[in-house]
PDB file of C-alpha atoms in Angstrom:
ATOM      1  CA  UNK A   1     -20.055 -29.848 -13.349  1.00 54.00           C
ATOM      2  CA  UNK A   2     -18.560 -27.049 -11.736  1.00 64.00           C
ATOM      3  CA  UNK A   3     -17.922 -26.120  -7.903  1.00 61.00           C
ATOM      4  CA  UNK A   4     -20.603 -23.403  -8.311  1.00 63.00           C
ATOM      5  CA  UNK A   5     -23.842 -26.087  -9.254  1.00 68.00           C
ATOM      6  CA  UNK A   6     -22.849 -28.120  -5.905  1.00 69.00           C
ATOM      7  CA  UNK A   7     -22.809 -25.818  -3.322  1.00 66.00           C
ATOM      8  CA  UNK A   8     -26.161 -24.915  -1.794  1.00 68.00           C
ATOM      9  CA  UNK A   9     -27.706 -21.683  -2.946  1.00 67.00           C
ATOM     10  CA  UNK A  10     -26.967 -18.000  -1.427  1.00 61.00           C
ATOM     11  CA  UNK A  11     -22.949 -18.834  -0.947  1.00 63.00           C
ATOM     12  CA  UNK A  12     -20.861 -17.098  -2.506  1.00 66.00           C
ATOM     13  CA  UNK A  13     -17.362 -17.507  -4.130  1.00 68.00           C
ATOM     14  CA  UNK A  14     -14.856 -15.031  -4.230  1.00 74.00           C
ATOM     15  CA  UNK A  15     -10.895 -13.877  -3.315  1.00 78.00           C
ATOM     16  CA  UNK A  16      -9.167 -12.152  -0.477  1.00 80.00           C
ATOM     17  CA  UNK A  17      -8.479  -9.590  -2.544  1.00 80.00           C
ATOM     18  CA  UNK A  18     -12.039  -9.229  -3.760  1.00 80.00           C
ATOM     19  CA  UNK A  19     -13.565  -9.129  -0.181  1.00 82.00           C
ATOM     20  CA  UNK A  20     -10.584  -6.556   1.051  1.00 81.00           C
ATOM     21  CA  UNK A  21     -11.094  -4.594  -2.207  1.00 81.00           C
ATOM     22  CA  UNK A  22     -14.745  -3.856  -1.273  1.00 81.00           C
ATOM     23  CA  UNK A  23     -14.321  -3.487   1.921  1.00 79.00           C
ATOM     24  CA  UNK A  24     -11.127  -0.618   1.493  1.00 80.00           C
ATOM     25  CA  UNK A  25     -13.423   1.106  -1.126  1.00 79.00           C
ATOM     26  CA  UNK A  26     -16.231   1.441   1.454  1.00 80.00           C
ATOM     27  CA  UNK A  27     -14.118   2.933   4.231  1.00 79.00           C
ATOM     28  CA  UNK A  28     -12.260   5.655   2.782  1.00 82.00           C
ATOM     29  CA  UNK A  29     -10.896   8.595   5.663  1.00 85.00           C
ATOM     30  CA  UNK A  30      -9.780  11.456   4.169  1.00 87.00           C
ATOM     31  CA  UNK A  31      -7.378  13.601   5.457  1.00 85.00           C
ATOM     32  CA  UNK A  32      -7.800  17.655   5.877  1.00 77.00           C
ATOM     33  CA  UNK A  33      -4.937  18.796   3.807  1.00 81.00           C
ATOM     34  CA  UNK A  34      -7.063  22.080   2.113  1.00 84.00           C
ATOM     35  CA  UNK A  35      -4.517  24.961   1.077  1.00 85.00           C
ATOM     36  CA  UNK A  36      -6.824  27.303  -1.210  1.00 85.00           C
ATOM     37  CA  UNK A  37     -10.273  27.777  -3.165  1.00 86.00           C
ATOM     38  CA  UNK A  38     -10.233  24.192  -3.657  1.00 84.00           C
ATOM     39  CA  UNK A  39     -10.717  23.244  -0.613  1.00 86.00           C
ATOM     40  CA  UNK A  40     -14.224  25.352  -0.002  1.00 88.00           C
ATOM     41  CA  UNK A  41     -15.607  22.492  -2.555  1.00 88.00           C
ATOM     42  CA  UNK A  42     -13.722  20.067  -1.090  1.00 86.00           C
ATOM     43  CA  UNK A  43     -16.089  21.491   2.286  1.00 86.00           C
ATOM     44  CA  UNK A  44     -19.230  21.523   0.340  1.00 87.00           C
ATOM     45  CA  UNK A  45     -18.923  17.841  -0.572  1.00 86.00           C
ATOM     46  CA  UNK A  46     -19.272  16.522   2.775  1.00 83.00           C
ATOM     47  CA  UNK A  47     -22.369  18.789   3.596  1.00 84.00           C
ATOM     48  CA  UNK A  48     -25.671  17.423   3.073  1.00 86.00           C
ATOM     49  CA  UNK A  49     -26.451  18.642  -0.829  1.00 88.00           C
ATOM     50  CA  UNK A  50     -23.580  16.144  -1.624  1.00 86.00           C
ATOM     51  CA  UNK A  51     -23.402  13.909   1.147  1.00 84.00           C
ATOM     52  CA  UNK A  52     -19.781  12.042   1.203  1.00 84.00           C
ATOM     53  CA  UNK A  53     -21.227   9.927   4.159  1.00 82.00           C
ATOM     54  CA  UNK A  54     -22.875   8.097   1.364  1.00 84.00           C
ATOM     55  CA  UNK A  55     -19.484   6.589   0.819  1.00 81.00           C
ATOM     56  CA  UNK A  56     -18.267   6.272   4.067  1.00 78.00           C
ATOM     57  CA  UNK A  57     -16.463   9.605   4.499  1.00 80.00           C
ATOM     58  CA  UNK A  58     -18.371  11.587   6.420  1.00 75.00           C
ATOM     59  CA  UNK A  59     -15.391  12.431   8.630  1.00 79.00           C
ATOM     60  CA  UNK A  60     -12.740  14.038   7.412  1.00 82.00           C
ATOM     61  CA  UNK A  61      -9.749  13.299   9.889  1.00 79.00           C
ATOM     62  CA  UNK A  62      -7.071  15.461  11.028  1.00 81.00           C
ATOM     63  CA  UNK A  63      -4.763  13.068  12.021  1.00 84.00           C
ATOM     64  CA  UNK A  64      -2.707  11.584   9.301  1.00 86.00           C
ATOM     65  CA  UNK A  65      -2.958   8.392  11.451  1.00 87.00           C
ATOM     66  CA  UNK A  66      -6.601   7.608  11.251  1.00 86.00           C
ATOM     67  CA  UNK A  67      -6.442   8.526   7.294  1.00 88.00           C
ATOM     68  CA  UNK A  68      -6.122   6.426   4.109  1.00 87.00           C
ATOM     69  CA  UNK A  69      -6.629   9.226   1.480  1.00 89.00           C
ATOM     70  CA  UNK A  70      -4.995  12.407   1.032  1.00 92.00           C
ATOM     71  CA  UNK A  71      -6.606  14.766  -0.771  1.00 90.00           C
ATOM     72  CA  UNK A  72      -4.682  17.689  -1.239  1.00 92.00           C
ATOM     73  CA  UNK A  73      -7.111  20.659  -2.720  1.00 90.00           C
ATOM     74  CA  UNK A  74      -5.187  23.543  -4.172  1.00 87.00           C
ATOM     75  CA  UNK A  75      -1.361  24.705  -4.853  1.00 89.00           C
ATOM     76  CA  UNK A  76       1.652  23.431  -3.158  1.00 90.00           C
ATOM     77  CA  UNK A  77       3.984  26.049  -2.070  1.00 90.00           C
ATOM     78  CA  UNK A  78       7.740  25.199  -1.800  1.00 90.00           C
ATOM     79  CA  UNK A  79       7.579  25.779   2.124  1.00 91.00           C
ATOM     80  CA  UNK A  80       4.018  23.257   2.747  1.00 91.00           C
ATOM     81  CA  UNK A  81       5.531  20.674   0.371  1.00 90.00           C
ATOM     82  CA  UNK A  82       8.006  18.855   3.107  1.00 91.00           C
ATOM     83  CA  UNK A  83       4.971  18.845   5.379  1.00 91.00           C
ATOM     84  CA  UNK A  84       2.781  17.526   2.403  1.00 91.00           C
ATOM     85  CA  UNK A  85       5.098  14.749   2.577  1.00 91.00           C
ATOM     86  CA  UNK A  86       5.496  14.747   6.198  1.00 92.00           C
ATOM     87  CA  UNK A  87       1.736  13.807   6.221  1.00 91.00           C
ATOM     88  CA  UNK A  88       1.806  11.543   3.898  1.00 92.00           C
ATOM     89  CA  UNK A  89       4.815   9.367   5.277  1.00 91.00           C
ATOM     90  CA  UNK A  90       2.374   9.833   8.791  1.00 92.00           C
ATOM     91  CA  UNK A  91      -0.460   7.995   6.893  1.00 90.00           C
ATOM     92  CA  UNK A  92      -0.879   4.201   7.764  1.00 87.00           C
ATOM     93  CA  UNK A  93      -0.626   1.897   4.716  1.00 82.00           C
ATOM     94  CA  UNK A  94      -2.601   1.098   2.371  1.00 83.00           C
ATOM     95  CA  UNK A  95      -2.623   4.987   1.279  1.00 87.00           C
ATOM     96  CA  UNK A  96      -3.920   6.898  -1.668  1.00 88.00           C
ATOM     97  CA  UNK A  97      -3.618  10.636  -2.655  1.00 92.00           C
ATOM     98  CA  UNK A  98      -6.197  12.317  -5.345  1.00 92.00           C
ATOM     99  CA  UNK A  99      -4.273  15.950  -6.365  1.00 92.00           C
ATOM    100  CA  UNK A 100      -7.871  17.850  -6.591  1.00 92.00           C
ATOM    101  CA  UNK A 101      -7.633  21.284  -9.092  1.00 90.00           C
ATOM    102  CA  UNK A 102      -5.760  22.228 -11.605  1.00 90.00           C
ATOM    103  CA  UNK A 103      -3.076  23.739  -8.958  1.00 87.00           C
ATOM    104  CA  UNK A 104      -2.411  20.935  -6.867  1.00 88.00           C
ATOM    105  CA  UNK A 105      -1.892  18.470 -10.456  1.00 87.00           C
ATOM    106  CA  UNK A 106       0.478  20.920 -12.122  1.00 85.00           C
ATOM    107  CA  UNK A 107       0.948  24.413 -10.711  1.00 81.00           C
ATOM    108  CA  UNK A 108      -1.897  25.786 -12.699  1.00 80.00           C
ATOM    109  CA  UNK A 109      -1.540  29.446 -13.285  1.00 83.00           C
ATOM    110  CA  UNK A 110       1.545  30.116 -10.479  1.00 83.00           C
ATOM    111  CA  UNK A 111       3.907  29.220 -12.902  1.00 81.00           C
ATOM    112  CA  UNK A 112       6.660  30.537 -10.504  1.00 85.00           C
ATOM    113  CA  UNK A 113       9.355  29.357  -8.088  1.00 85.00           C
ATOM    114  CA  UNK A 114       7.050  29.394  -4.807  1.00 87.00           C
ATOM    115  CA  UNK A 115       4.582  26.959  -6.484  1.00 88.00           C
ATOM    116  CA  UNK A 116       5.227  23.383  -6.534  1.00 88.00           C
ATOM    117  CA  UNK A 117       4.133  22.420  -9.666  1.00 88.00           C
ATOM    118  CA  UNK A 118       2.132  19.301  -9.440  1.00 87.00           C
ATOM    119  CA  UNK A 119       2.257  17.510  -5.883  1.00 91.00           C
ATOM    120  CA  UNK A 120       3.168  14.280  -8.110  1.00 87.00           C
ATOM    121  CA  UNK A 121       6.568  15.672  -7.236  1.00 88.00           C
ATOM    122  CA  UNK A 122       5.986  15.361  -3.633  1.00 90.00           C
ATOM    123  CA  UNK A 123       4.185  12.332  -3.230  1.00 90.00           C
ATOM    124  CA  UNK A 124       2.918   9.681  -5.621  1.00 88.00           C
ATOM    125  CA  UNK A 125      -0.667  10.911  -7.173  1.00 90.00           C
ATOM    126  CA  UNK A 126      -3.695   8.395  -7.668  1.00 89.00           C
ATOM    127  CA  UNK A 127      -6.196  10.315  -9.032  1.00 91.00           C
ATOM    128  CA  UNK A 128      -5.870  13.864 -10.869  1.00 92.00           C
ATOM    129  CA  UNK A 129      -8.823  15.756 -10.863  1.00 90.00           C
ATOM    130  CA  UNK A 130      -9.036  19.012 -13.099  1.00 88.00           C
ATOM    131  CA  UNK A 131     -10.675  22.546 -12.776  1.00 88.00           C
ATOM    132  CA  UNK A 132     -10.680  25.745 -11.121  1.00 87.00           C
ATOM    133  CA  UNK A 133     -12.091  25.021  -8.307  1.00 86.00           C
ATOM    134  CA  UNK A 134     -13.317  21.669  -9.193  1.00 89.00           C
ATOM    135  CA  UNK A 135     -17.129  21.323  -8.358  1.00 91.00           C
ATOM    136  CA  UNK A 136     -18.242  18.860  -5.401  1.00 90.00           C
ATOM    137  CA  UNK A 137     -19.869  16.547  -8.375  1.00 91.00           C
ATOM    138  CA  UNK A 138     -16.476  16.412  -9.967  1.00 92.00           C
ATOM    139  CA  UNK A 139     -14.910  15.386  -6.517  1.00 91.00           C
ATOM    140  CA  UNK A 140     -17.311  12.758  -5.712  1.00 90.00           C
ATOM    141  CA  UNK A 141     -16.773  11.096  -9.514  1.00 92.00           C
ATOM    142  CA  UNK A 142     -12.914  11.091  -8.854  1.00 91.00           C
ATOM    143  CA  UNK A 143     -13.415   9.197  -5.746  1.00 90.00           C
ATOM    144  CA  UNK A 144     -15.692   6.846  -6.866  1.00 90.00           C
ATOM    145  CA  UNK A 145     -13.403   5.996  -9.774  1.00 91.00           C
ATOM    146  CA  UNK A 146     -10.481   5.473  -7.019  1.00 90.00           C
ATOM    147  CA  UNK A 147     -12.930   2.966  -5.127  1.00 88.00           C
ATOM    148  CA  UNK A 148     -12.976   1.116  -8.994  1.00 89.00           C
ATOM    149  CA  UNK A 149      -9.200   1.713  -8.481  1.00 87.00           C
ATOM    150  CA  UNK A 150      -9.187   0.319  -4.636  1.00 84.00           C
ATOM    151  CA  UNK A 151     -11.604  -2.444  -5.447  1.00 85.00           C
ATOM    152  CA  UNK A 152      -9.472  -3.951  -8.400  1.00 81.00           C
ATOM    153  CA  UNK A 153      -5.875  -3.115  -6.469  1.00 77.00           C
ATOM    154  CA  UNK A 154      -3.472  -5.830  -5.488  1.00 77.00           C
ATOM    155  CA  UNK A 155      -2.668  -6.908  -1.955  1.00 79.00           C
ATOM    156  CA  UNK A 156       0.312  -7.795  -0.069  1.00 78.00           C
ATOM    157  CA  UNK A 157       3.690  -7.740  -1.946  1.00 82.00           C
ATOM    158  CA  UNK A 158       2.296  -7.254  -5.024  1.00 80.00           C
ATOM    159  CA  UNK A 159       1.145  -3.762  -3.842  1.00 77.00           C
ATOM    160  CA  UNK A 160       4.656  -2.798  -2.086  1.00 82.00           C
ATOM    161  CA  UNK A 161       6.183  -3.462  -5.618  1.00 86.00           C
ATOM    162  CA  UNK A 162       3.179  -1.506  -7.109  1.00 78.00           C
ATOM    163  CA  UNK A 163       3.932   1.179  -4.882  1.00 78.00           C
ATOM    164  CA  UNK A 164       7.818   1.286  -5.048  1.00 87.00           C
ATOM    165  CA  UNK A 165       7.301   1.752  -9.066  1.00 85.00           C
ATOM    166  CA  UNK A 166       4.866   4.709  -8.275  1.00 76.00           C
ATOM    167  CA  UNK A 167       7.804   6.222  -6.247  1.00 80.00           C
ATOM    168  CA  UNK A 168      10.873   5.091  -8.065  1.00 87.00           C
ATOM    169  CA  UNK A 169       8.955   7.459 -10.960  1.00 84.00           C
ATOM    170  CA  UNK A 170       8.094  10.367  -8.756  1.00 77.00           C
ATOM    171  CA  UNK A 171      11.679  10.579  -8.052  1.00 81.00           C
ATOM    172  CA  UNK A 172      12.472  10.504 -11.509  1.00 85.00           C
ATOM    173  CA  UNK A 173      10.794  13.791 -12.158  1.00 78.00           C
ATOM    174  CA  UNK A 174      12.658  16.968 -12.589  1.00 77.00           C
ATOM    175  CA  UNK A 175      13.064  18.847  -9.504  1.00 73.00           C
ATOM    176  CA  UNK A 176      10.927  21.869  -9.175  1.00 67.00           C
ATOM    177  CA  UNK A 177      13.667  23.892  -9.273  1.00 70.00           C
ATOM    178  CA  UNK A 178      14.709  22.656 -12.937  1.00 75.00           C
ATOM    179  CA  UNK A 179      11.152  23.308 -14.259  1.00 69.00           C
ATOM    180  CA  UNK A 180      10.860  26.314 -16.661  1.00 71.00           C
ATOM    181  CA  UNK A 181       7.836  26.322 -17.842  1.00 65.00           C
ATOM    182  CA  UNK A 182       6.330  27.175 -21.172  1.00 60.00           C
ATOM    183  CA  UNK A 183       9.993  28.402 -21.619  1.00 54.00           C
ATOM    184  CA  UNK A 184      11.438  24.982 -21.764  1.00 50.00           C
TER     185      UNK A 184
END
């Protein structure tokens, strides 16, 4: 017999991590951190026709210390991306970043030196999500696969080594500088 058939019904069984898992997936603040077209839909999701409040995000915050996801909509210039990171290092822990648009996950079309080309350079990306502007329905998808991602994450100093890999390979990266393009 197992410990399940002796307790009483209606009690449940389960980890720390599981409970904080659910629990960071269904209290997501965004931060404001809109630098083009991308950021219009990134607007549009939170009014009513798409309704982020369903999620708990019906506030987007403007202070990087009430926030726990970044979601940076549109390109990166070389000038916004030490304030990018700025923000980001401003954010409380546990932290995520979704790179929404084509721009913000890899330059898109400003393949030049102004253009940072893919924020992953800046700060460490969870979530890429692609298109010109992406649509709200396409935004609400990406964060509802990082709650999955949230949910099923580790805790404690399992997630400080998870994290310190996810730098230790942003730094890795070629400088922006050193990036030629499709004339590698």
């Amino acid at each position: 017999m197992g410990l399940e058939e002796k307790l009483p019904s209606g009690v449940l069984l389960t980890t720390v991590e599981g409970v904080a898992g659910y629990m960071r997936k269904a209290s997501f603040w965004p931060a404001t951190f809109g630098l083009a077209c991308c950021a219009i839909e990134m607007m549009t999701s939170g009014g009513p026709k798409y309704d982020l409040a369903r999620f708990g995000m019906e506030v987007f915050r403007a202070s990087p210390r009430q926030a726990d996801l970044m979601i940076v909509a549109g390109r990166v210039s070389q000038k916004m991306a030490p304030v990018l990171r700025q923000i980001y290092d401003q954010m409380a822990e546990p932290k995520w970043v979704l790179a929404m648009g084509v721009c913000a996950s890899s330059g898109g079309m400003f393949n030049n030196y102004a253009v940072v080309q893919g924020v992953d350079h800046v700060v460490p990306v969870d979530m890429y999500l692609p298109g010109c502007p992406p649509r709200p329905e396409m935004l609400i998808d990406a964060i509802l696969k990082l709650h999955d991602q949230v949910q099923h994450g580790k805790l404690g100093p399992n997630r400080a080594k998870q994290i310190q890999e996810l730098e230790a390979n942003a730094l890795k990266a070629l400088p922006t500088s050193e990036l030629k393009g499709l004339l590698r």
